[in-house]
């Protein structure tokens, strides 16, 4: 597990907004949580957040908790509740759509 300080996650965001985390690996963005199979194991990658931080949680099917790999980038998107309510048609699982709608920079 890795805890990432994110000062932009305020009490207001925590209570009424949204925090999405996307894994970027091999030029592909995948919304978390996600499950992947490799070398006979199943890896589940999830996240949790609270005021001021995001935790990336990775568990293998053998129940070991792993640290995130250094060759994977995680993108954290923070959306205020009022902005989220005006954009109900956005597919928040699709990073490219979120990036376009909210004019995000990589």
Short mmCIF file of C-alpha atoms in Angstrom, two decimals:
data_model
loop_
_atom_site.label_atom_id
_atom_site.label_comp_id
_atom_site.label_asym_id
_atom_site.label_seq_id
_atom_site.Cartn_x
_atom_site.Cartn_y
_atom_site.Cartn_z
CA UNK A 1 0.00 0.00 0.00
CA UNK A 2 1.17 3.50 -0.74
CA UNK A 3 -0.25 6.64 0.80
CA UNK A 4 0.01 9.77 -1.34
CA UNK A 5 -0.45 13.22 0.21
CA UNK A 6 -3.01 15.22 -1.79
CA UNK A 7 -3.73 18.56 -0.14
CA UNK A 8 -6.47 19.34 -2.69
CA UNK A 9 -8.73 16.70 -1.10
CA UNK A 10 -10.56 18.92 1.35
CA UNK A 11 -13.40 18.12 3.74
CA UNK A 12 -15.81 19.47 1.11
CA UNK A 13 -14.39 17.15 -1.58
CA UNK A 14 -14.46 14.24 0.86
CA UNK A 15 -18.11 14.84 1.75
CA UNK A 16 -19.68 15.94 -1.55
CA UNK A 17 -17.13 15.58 -4.34
CA UNK A 18 -15.44 12.72 -6.11
CA UNK A 19 -11.89 11.41 -6.29
CA UNK A 20 -11.04 9.05 -9.14
CA UNK A 21 -7.75 7.23 -9.58
CA UNK A 22 -6.53 5.89 -12.92
CA UNK A 23 -3.61 3.57 -13.49
CA UNK A 24 -1.49 4.49 -16.51
CA UNK A 25 0.63 1.61 -17.80
CA UNK A 26 1.72 0.63 -21.33
CA UNK A 27 -0.03 3.75 -22.69
CA UNK A 28 -3.39 2.63 -21.29
CA UNK A 29 -5.44 4.40 -18.61
CA UNK A 30 -7.62 2.15 -16.45
CA UNK A 31 -9.98 3.39 -13.75
CA UNK A 32 -9.53 1.85 -10.33
CA UNK A 33 -10.59 -0.48 -8.87
CA UNK A 34 -9.36 -3.06 -11.34
CA UNK A 35 -8.35 -6.70 -11.41
CA UNK A 36 -5.58 -8.18 -13.55
CA UNK A 37 -4.28 -11.71 -14.00
CA UNK A 38 -0.59 -12.46 -14.50
CA UNK A 39 1.75 -15.41 -13.90
CA UNK A 40 -1.01 -17.46 -12.28
CA UNK A 41 -1.94 -14.73 -9.80
CA UNK A 42 -4.81 -12.32 -9.70
CA UNK A 43 -3.93 -8.79 -8.66
CA UNK A 44 -6.62 -6.46 -7.34
CA UNK A 45 -5.78 -2.75 -7.35
CA UNK A 46 -8.02 -0.38 -5.43
CA UNK A 47 -7.84 2.98 -3.72
CA UNK A 48 -9.23 4.79 -0.73
CA UNK A 49 -9.16 8.47 0.06
CA UNK A 50 -9.72 10.86 2.89
CA UNK A 51 -8.97 14.48 3.61
CA UNK A 52 -5.45 15.18 2.37
CA UNK A 53 -4.52 11.75 1.03
CA UNK A 54 -5.10 8.87 -1.37
CA UNK A 55 -4.02 5.30 -0.65
CA UNK A 56 -3.28 2.85 -3.48
CA UNK A 57 -4.00 -0.70 -2.30
CA UNK A 58 -2.67 -3.70 -4.23
CA UNK A 59 -3.38 -7.29 -3.21
CA UNK A 60 -2.42 -10.53 -4.91
CA UNK A 61 -4.59 -13.64 -4.84
CA UNK A 62 -2.08 -15.10 -2.38
CA UNK A 63 -3.27 -12.34 0.00
CA UNK A 64 0.01 -10.42 0.06
CA UNK A 65 -0.30 -6.66 0.03
CA UNK A 66 2.12 -5.19 -2.48
CA UNK A 67 3.66 -1.77 -2.99
CA UNK A 68 2.84 -0.04 -6.28
CA UNK A 69 5.37 -0.65 -9.04
CA UNK A 70 7.62 2.27 -9.93
CA UNK A 71 6.92 1.81 -13.66
CA UNK A 72 3.20 2.54 -13.23
CA UNK A 73 1.78 6.05 -13.00
CA UNK A 74 -1.38 6.81 -11.07
CA UNK A 75 -3.48 9.80 -12.09
CA UNK A 76 -5.68 11.31 -9.42
CA UNK A 77 -8.67 13.38 -10.52
CA UNK A 78 -10.51 15.49 -7.94
CA UNK A 79 -13.96 16.85 -8.81
CA UNK A 80 -16.00 19.21 -6.66
CA UNK A 81 -19.58 18.18 -5.96
CA UNK A 82 -21.08 21.16 -7.80
CA UNK A 83 -19.01 20.40 -10.91
CA UNK A 84 -19.89 16.72 -10.73
CA UNK A 85 -23.63 17.48 -10.52
CA UNK A 86 -23.42 19.57 -13.72
CA UNK A 87 -21.70 16.73 -15.60
CA UNK A 88 -23.84 13.68 -14.87
CA UNK A 89 -23.45 12.33 -18.41
CA UNK A 90 -19.65 11.92 -18.12
CA UNK A 91 -18.32 8.35 -18.01
CA UNK A 92 -15.91 8.76 -15.10
CA UNK A 93 -14.44 5.31 -15.77
CA UNK A 94 -13.12 6.63 -19.10
CA UNK A 95 -10.05 8.77 -18.40
CA UNK A 96 -9.91 10.17 -21.95
CA UNK A 97 -13.49 11.41 -21.65
CA UNK A 98 -12.84 12.90 -18.21
CA UNK A 99 -9.66 14.53 -19.50
CA UNK A 100 -11.51 16.08 -22.45
CA UNK A 101 -14.58 17.26 -20.50
CA UNK A 102 -12.54 18.84 -17.70
CA UNK A 103 -9.63 19.99 -19.89
CA UNK A 104 -7.03 18.09 -17.85
CA UNK A 105 -3.33 18.11 -18.60
CA UNK A 106 -1.25 14.93 -18.24
#
